[in-house]
Structures are given as structure tokens and as C-alpha cells.
Tab-separated table of C-alpha atoms and ligand atoms in Angstrom:
chain	number	residue	atom	x	y	z
A	30	MET	CA	73.056	-191.713	-82.189
A	31	LYS	CA	70.982	-192.772	-79.209
A	32	LYS	CA	67.281	-193.328	-79.805
A	33	LYS	CA	64.949	-190.756	-78.249
A	34	LEU	CA	62.956	-192.344	-75.434
A	35	VAL	CA	60.098	-190.265	-74.004
A	36	ILE	CA	58.569	-191.335	-70.699
A	37	LEU	CA	55.153	-190.081	-69.602
A	38	SER	CA	54.966	-190.774	-65.892
A	39	GLY	CA	52.198	-190.390	-63.340
A	40	ALA	CA	51.555	-191.026	-59.663
A	41	GLY	CA	51.875	-194.825	-60.047
A	42	VAL	CA	55.630	-194.624	-60.646
A	43	SER	CA	56.033	-193.239	-57.128
A	44	ALA	CA	53.458	-195.529	-55.464
A	45	GLU	CA	56.044	-198.101	-54.397
A	46	SER	CA	58.044	-195.324	-52.737
A	47	GLY	CA	55.041	-194.749	-50.479
A	48	VAL	CA	53.509	-191.739	-52.258
A	49	GLN	CA	49.764	-192.215	-52.579
A	50	THR	CA	48.166	-192.038	-56.005
A	51	PHE	CA	45.258	-189.644	-56.584
A	52	ARG	CA	42.518	-191.940	-57.818
A	53	GLY	CA	41.908	-195.180	-56.011
A	54	GLY	CA	41.001	-196.267	-52.514
A	55	ASN	CA	43.492	-194.245	-50.506
A	56	GLY	CA	43.655	-191.345	-52.924
A	57	LEU	CA	45.427	-188.236	-51.782
A	58	TRP	CA	42.312	-186.178	-51.960
A	59	ASP	CA	40.705	-188.246	-49.181
A	60	GLY	CA	39.060	-185.913	-46.762
A	61	HIS	CA	39.236	-183.015	-49.204
A	62	LYS	CA	37.322	-182.130	-52.304
A	63	VAL	CA	39.748	-181.672	-55.175
A	64	GLU	CA	38.432	-178.196	-55.889
A	65	ASP	CA	39.045	-177.140	-52.270
A	66	VAL	CA	42.781	-177.835	-52.354
A	67	ALA	CA	43.750	-177.789	-56.027
A	68	SER	CA	41.975	-174.937	-57.769
A	69	PRO	CA	42.232	-171.141	-57.857
A	70	ARG	CA	38.745	-171.033	-56.317
A	71	GLY	CA	39.870	-173.197	-53.386
A	72	TRP	CA	42.881	-170.914	-52.894
A	73	ASN	CA	40.692	-167.821	-52.890
A	74	MET	CA	38.281	-169.395	-50.425
A	75	ASN	CA	40.742	-170.781	-47.872
A	76	GLN	CA	44.460	-170.219	-48.346
A	77	GLN	CA	45.374	-171.809	-45.037
A	78	LEU	CA	43.685	-175.083	-45.991
A	79	VAL	CA	45.559	-175.173	-49.303
A	80	LEU	CA	48.890	-174.283	-47.683
A	81	ASP	CA	48.392	-176.959	-45.006
A	82	PHE	CA	47.553	-179.556	-47.663
A	83	TYR	CA	50.764	-178.903	-49.639
A	84	ASN	CA	52.873	-178.452	-46.482
A	85	LYS	CA	51.852	-181.972	-45.487
A	86	ARG	CA	52.612	-183.359	-48.970
A	87	ARG	CA	56.015	-181.600	-48.982
A	88	ALA	CA	56.931	-182.968	-45.538
A	89	GLU	CA	55.904	-186.490	-46.616
A	90	LEU	CA	57.963	-186.229	-49.799
A	91	LEU	CA	61.089	-185.524	-47.779
A	92	THR	CA	60.664	-188.874	-45.969
A	93	VAL	CA	60.426	-191.123	-49.076
A	94	GLU	CA	63.032	-192.416	-51.517
A	95	PRO	CA	63.113	-193.247	-55.237
A	96	ASN	CA	62.195	-196.860	-56.017
A	97	ASP	CA	63.640	-199.288	-58.563
A	98	ALA	CA	61.389	-197.956	-61.330
A	99	HIS	CA	62.814	-194.429	-60.937
A	100	LYS	CA	66.305	-195.942	-60.803
A	101	ILE	CA	65.891	-198.071	-63.944
A	102	ILE	CA	64.499	-195.052	-65.793
A	103	ALA	CA	67.554	-193.038	-64.719
A	104	GLU	CA	69.918	-195.835	-65.851
A	105	LEU	CA	68.332	-195.843	-69.306
A	106	GLU	CA	70.192	-192.578	-69.994
A	107	LYS	CA	73.298	-194.698	-70.645
A	108	ASP	CA	71.673	-196.194	-73.740
A	109	PHE	CA	68.936	-193.754	-74.747
A	110	ASP	CA	68.323	-190.034	-75.088
A	111	VAL	CA	65.743	-189.996	-72.286
A	112	HIS	CA	63.135	-187.252	-71.839
A	113	ILE	CA	60.754	-187.580	-68.895
A	114	ILE	CA	57.452	-185.732	-68.997
A	115	THR	CA	55.920	-186.249	-65.588
A	116	GLN	CA	52.584	-185.277	-64.097
A	117	ASN	CA	54.167	-185.830	-60.697
A	118	VAL	CA	55.082	-182.951	-58.447
A	119	ASP	CA	57.601	-185.021	-56.487
A	120	ASP	CA	61.361	-184.967	-57.216
A	121	LEU	CA	61.919	-188.735	-57.161
A	122	HIS	CA	63.005	-188.983	-60.824
A	123	GLU	CA	65.687	-186.356	-60.191
A	124	ARG	CA	66.812	-187.986	-56.943
A	125	ALA	CA	67.179	-191.300	-58.809
A	126	GLY	CA	69.549	-189.546	-61.214
A	127	SER	CA	67.392	-188.565	-64.196
A	128	THR	CA	68.693	-185.361	-65.739
A	129	ASN	CA	65.932	-184.376	-68.134
A	130	VAL	CA	62.588	-184.034	-66.353
A	131	LEU	CA	59.707	-181.776	-67.383
A	132	HIS	CA	57.135	-181.291	-64.613
A	133	LEU	CA	53.856	-180.665	-66.374
A	134	HIS	CA	51.919	-180.035	-63.132
A	135	GLY	CA	54.582	-178.136	-61.200
A	136	GLU	CA	56.880	-179.068	-58.341
A	137	LEU	CA	56.155	-179.523	-54.652
A	138	LEU	CA	59.615	-178.337	-53.623
A	139	LYS	CA	59.182	-174.966	-55.310
A	140	ALA	CA	57.197	-171.826	-54.540
A	141	ARG	CA	56.034	-169.233	-56.998
A	142	SER	CA	54.802	-165.689	-56.817
A	143	THR	CA	51.046	-165.190	-56.990
A	144	VAL	CA	51.685	-162.170	-59.245
A	145	LYS	CA	54.827	-162.829	-61.314
A	146	GLU	CA	54.303	-166.357	-62.659
A	147	ASP	CA	57.938	-166.795	-63.617
A	148	TYR	CA	59.209	-165.976	-60.125
A	149	VAL	CA	59.870	-169.546	-58.920
A	150	ILE	CA	62.207	-170.496	-56.068
A	151	ASP	CA	63.196	-173.666	-54.189
A	152	TRP	CA	61.052	-174.316	-51.115
A	153	PHE	CA	61.619	-177.156	-48.676
A	154	GLY	CA	59.819	-176.132	-45.479
A	155	ASP	CA	56.302	-175.081	-44.610
A	156	MET	CA	54.761	-172.141	-46.463
A	157	THR	CA	52.632	-169.540	-44.670
A	158	GLU	CA	50.346	-166.738	-45.773
A	159	ASP	CA	53.153	-164.296	-44.855
A	160	ASP	CA	55.704	-165.670	-47.320
A	161	ILE	CA	56.402	-163.163	-50.090
A	162	ASP	CA	58.483	-162.675	-53.239
A	163	ASP	CA	61.127	-159.974	-53.782
A	164	GLU	CA	58.447	-157.367	-54.484
A	165	GLY	CA	56.302	-158.169	-51.466
A	166	ASP	CA	53.670	-160.231	-53.291
A	167	GLN	CA	52.447	-163.453	-51.715
A	168	LEU	CA	53.953	-166.819	-52.609
A	169	ARG	CA	51.929	-169.958	-53.393
A	170	PRO	CA	52.783	-173.601	-54.090
A	171	HIS	CA	54.302	-174.081	-57.572
A	172	ILE	CA	51.503	-176.443	-58.619
A	173	VAL	CA	49.302	-176.290	-61.708
A	174	TRP	CA	45.777	-176.362	-60.301
A	175	PHE	CA	42.629	-177.543	-62.022
A	176	GLY	CA	41.314	-174.815	-64.284
A	177	GLU	CA	44.775	-173.290	-64.823
A	178	ASP	CA	46.823	-173.336	-68.020
A	179	VAL	CA	49.605	-175.907	-68.262
A	180	PRO	CA	52.529	-173.656	-69.255
A	181	LEU	CA	54.864	-176.503	-70.293
A	182	MET	CA	52.302	-178.243	-72.527
A	183	ASN	CA	53.766	-176.869	-75.772
A	184	ALA	CA	57.292	-177.906	-74.799
A	185	ALA	CA	56.014	-181.385	-73.866
A	186	THR	CA	54.160	-181.707	-77.176
A	187	ARG	CA	57.300	-180.755	-79.113
A	188	THR	CA	59.300	-183.316	-77.143
A	189	ILE	CA	57.000	-186.267	-77.764
A	190	LYS	CA	56.527	-185.511	-81.469
A	191	THR	CA	60.033	-186.704	-82.293
A	192	ALA	CA	60.183	-189.702	-79.930
A	193	ASP	CA	61.436	-193.061	-81.244
A	194	ILE	CA	59.989	-194.962	-78.284
A	195	VAL	CA	57.362	-193.903	-75.708
A	196	ILE	CA	56.701	-195.363	-72.273
A	197	ILE	CA	53.559	-194.427	-70.356
A	198	ILE	CA	53.875	-195.441	-66.722
A	199	GLY	CA	51.626	-195.205	-63.668
A	200	THR	CA	48.985	-192.820	-64.920
A	201	SER	CA	45.234	-193.260	-65.162
A	202	MET	CA	45.210	-190.998	-68.272
A	203	GLN	CA	42.231	-189.146	-66.793
A	204	VAL	CA	43.626	-185.648	-66.599
A	205	TYR	CA	43.775	-183.380	-69.640
A	206	PRO	CA	45.627	-181.952	-71.440
A	207	ALA	CA	48.349	-184.363	-70.204
A	208	ALA	CA	46.398	-187.414	-71.391
A	209	ASN	CA	46.397	-186.039	-74.950
A	210	LEU	CA	50.183	-186.014	-75.279
A	211	VAL	CA	50.392	-189.613	-76.461
A	212	PHE	CA	48.329	-188.734	-79.520
A	213	HIS	CA	51.138	-186.450	-80.721
A	214	THR	CA	53.746	-189.175	-81.142
A	215	HIS	CA	54.703	-191.019	-84.304
A	216	ALA	CA	56.745	-193.576	-82.350
A	217	PRO	CA	56.188	-197.147	-83.565
A	218	ASP	CA	56.675	-198.549	-80.063
A	219	ILE	CA	54.495	-197.289	-77.208
A	220	TYR	CA	54.515	-199.213	-73.931
A	221	TYR	CA	52.080	-198.692	-71.041
A	222	VAL	CA	53.231	-199.993	-67.651
A	223	ASP	CA	50.432	-200.033	-65.084
A	224	PRO	CA	48.750	-202.789	-63.020
A	225	ASP	CA	45.350	-201.349	-63.923
A	226	PRO	CA	45.815	-199.388	-67.143
A	227	ALA	CA	43.209	-197.151	-68.718
A	228	LYS	CA	41.721	-198.148	-72.047
A	229	VAL	CA	43.104	-195.850	-74.706
A	230	ASP	CA	41.236	-195.853	-77.997
A	231	ASP	CA	42.623	-195.163	-81.469
A	232	ILE	CA	46.228	-195.949	-80.674
A	233	GLU	CA	48.126	-199.222	-80.459
A	234	LEU	CA	49.763	-199.738	-77.083
A	235	ASN	CA	51.893	-202.575	-75.724
A	236	TYR	CA	50.439	-203.139	-72.272
A	237	ILE	CA	52.659	-204.340	-69.440
A	238	LYS	CA	50.180	-204.995	-66.654
A	239	ALA	CA	52.516	-204.828	-63.691
A	240	SER	CA	53.683	-202.522	-60.954
A	241	ALA	CA	56.184	-199.867	-61.945
A	242	THR	CA	59.184	-201.703	-60.485
A	243	LYS	CA	58.321	-205.112	-61.955
A	244	GLY	CA	57.179	-203.615	-65.251
A	245	MET	CA	60.328	-201.531	-65.721
A	246	LYS	CA	62.566	-204.540	-64.998
A	247	GLN	CA	60.715	-206.447	-67.705
A	248	LEU	CA	60.683	-203.534	-70.121
A	249	LYS	CA	64.373	-202.742	-69.683
A	250	LYS	CA	65.240	-206.146	-71.177
A	251	LEU	CA	63.027	-205.454	-74.189
A	252	LEU	CA	64.450	-201.959	-74.627
A	253	MET	CA	68.027	-203.184	-74.603
A	254	LYS	CA	67.229	-205.092	-77.802
A	255	LYS	CA	66.018	-201.854	-79.379
A	256	ARG	CA	69.144	-199.777	-78.787
A	257	VAL	CA	70.757	-198.445	-81.926
A	258	ASN	CA	74.336	-198.716	-80.803
A	259	ASP	CA	74.549	-202.304	-79.565
B	9	LIG	P1	46.117	-191.349	-60.751
B	9	LIG	O1	46.005	-191.500	-59.284
B	9	LIG	O2	44.960	-190.841	-61.499
B	9	LIG	O3	46.480	-192.750	-61.402
B	9	LIG	C1	47.499	-193.550	-60.858
B	9	LIG	C2	47.778	-194.707	-61.786
B	9	LIG	O4	48.824	-195.449	-61.209
B	9	LIG	C3	46.585	-195.664	-61.970
B	9	LIG	O5	46.450	-195.981	-63.350
B	9	LIG	C4	47.019	-196.906	-61.172
B	9	LIG	O6	46.555	-198.116	-61.763
B	9	LIG	C5	48.535	-196.810	-61.284
B	9	LIG	N1	49.277	-197.495	-60.222
B	9	LIG	C6	48.909	-197.743	-58.932
B	9	LIG	N2	49.892	-198.401	-58.288
B	9	LIG	C7	50.916	-198.552	-59.184
B	9	LIG	C8	52.206	-199.151	-59.127
B	9	LIG	N3	52.684	-199.723	-58.017
B	9	LIG	N4	52.947	-199.133	-60.241
B	9	LIG	C9	52.491	-198.558	-61.387
B	9	LIG	N5	51.294	-197.973	-61.496
B	9	LIG	C10	50.508	-197.986	-60.408
B	9	LIG	O7	47.434	-190.458	-61.018
B	9	LIG	P2	47.822	-189.604	-62.304
B	9	LIG	O8	47.357	-190.253	-63.551
B	9	LIG	O9	49.261	-189.301	-62.177
B	9	LIG	O10	47.305	-183.341	-60.981
B	9	LIG	O11	47.005	-188.291	-62.051
B	9	LIG	C11	47.150	-187.217	-62.918
B	9	LIG	C12	46.966	-185.921	-62.212
B	9	LIG	O12	45.779	-185.956	-61.435
B	9	LIG	C13	48.032	-185.590	-61.194
B	9	LIG	O13	49.207	-185.051	-61.774
B	9	LIG	C14	47.351	-184.610	-60.317
B	9	LIG	C15	45.986	-185.219	-60.222
B	9	LIG	O14	44.981	-184.337	-60.155
B	9	LIG	C16	47.531	-182.229	-60.297
B	9	LIG	O15	47.853	-182.183	-59.125
B	9	LIG	C17	47.331	-180.995	-61.097
């Protein structure tokens, strides 16, 4: 049986594709307060601003490509039972070929109803205040905003509980509840790939201080020695 490999990814895995991370010099929020564009309050105050913000992000996403880190992670499915839990709202893991991706914070290329939470549809173009669901209620970006519940948190917790190996990659571990997931694993091997990793107390991590692409190349060699069926 293949070992269960759970990957917790954040904005850093997509940085080398040209997607800006959130925290750091050129953070995505530049020019906007987080609460203005990523909270229910911001939405209630100025829907056009929020729609414009995500329309821009969506258009940018359609111009970038998966990088070698996404591709190596996708290739690992040959040797491991891979489960990706990502905080990213981009689709770069899927485009690289990963088949099992849980988007904790939603997906940029989807829209959801403001009334029926489970009405979620693909959305590739700009969204306007006039876009509606099948019952005439307004659509919004399918993003989990600050202050909102994270509906897939229980599923993610169940997934990581039974991991044999965990990789944390490209996340500052600043945003909760996502940052708590790692405390639910019993995996003996936990790797953290990040050029500037956060300090995580009370848990033993194997730090790989490198960019996502370099770090995953290095880590793939280590992982190959840990396959069951070699
Ligand atoms: P952050 O922007 O907080 O952190 C990005 C991490 O990526 C940092 O630890 C960087 O050191 C690292 N990094 C930068 N360049 C890298 C590279 N080339 N390779 C690998 N790592 C690199 O992003 P997240 O932790 O993902 O939520 O942020 C979590 C959440 O905060 C996001 O999902 C978003 C945001 O608010 C929502 O939109 C709800």
C-alpha cells in the first residue's frame, strides 16, 4: 500500500509562478486593507471594490503556469497516496496534474451564491453586481473571508490525522484555523519547505530552508527512500 502523504500548501508554492504572496514586501493586499477586500464587512461596505479585487486576481491567475514545485508534487502520486490541503485559491496544483486537492480558503475560479452556500459554479471571467444564481440571488467570489467559518476544516483535520508523512510548504502559518492543522497529525516525518519559515513550537519539524522548487527537488530524493513499495 502506498504511504499517505499530506501536503499543506500556502502562497509560497505559487510564488515562483508569479503569484504574489500575502505577507511580505509586495503582498497582495498592497493598496488595500485586508478587511476591505476579504471580509463580510468589506463586502457589505463596497461590493464593487471587492469584485474588482478578485476580478483582477482571477485575470492574473489565467496568465500564470504551474512551476516545478507543483509538478513534483503532482508526480509524487505515482509513489504516494497524496492529499493536498491548500490555503491557495489558485488552481495551479490541479493544472500541474494533482488529483486530490482540498481548497481550505475557496477557489478563485468559482462563484457561489450569497444565499445558498452550496450553490457553487465555475467562473472564469469578471463578476459583476448583476450576476445571480438560479433563484435570482446575487453571486460572490467563492472565497473564505476573514471572520467566516472554514467549511472544509473538519474534512482537512480528518485527512491529516492519518497521514504517514506531512509536508508544509510556502506558508507563514499565520492564519487560523489552517495553521492548527499540523497539530492534528501523528506522522513521524514532518517537513517544512520555505525560505523563511515560521517558528512552530511544540512540534518537531524538518526544515528545508529553500524556495518551493529547489526544496521540492531536494525533498523528492528523500521521500523516494521512504516509499513502502520500493
Ligand atoms: P503568506 O503570504 O502569509 O506566506 C507566504 C509564505 O511563503 C512565507 O512563509 C514565505 O516565506 C514563503 N515563500 C515566499 N517565497 C517562496 C518561495 N519561492 N517558495 C516557497 N515559499 C516561499 O501566505 P499564506 O501562509 O498562504 O487567506 O497565507 C495564508 C492565508 O492568508 C491565505 O490563504 C489568505 C491570506 O489571508 C485568504 O484569502 C482567506
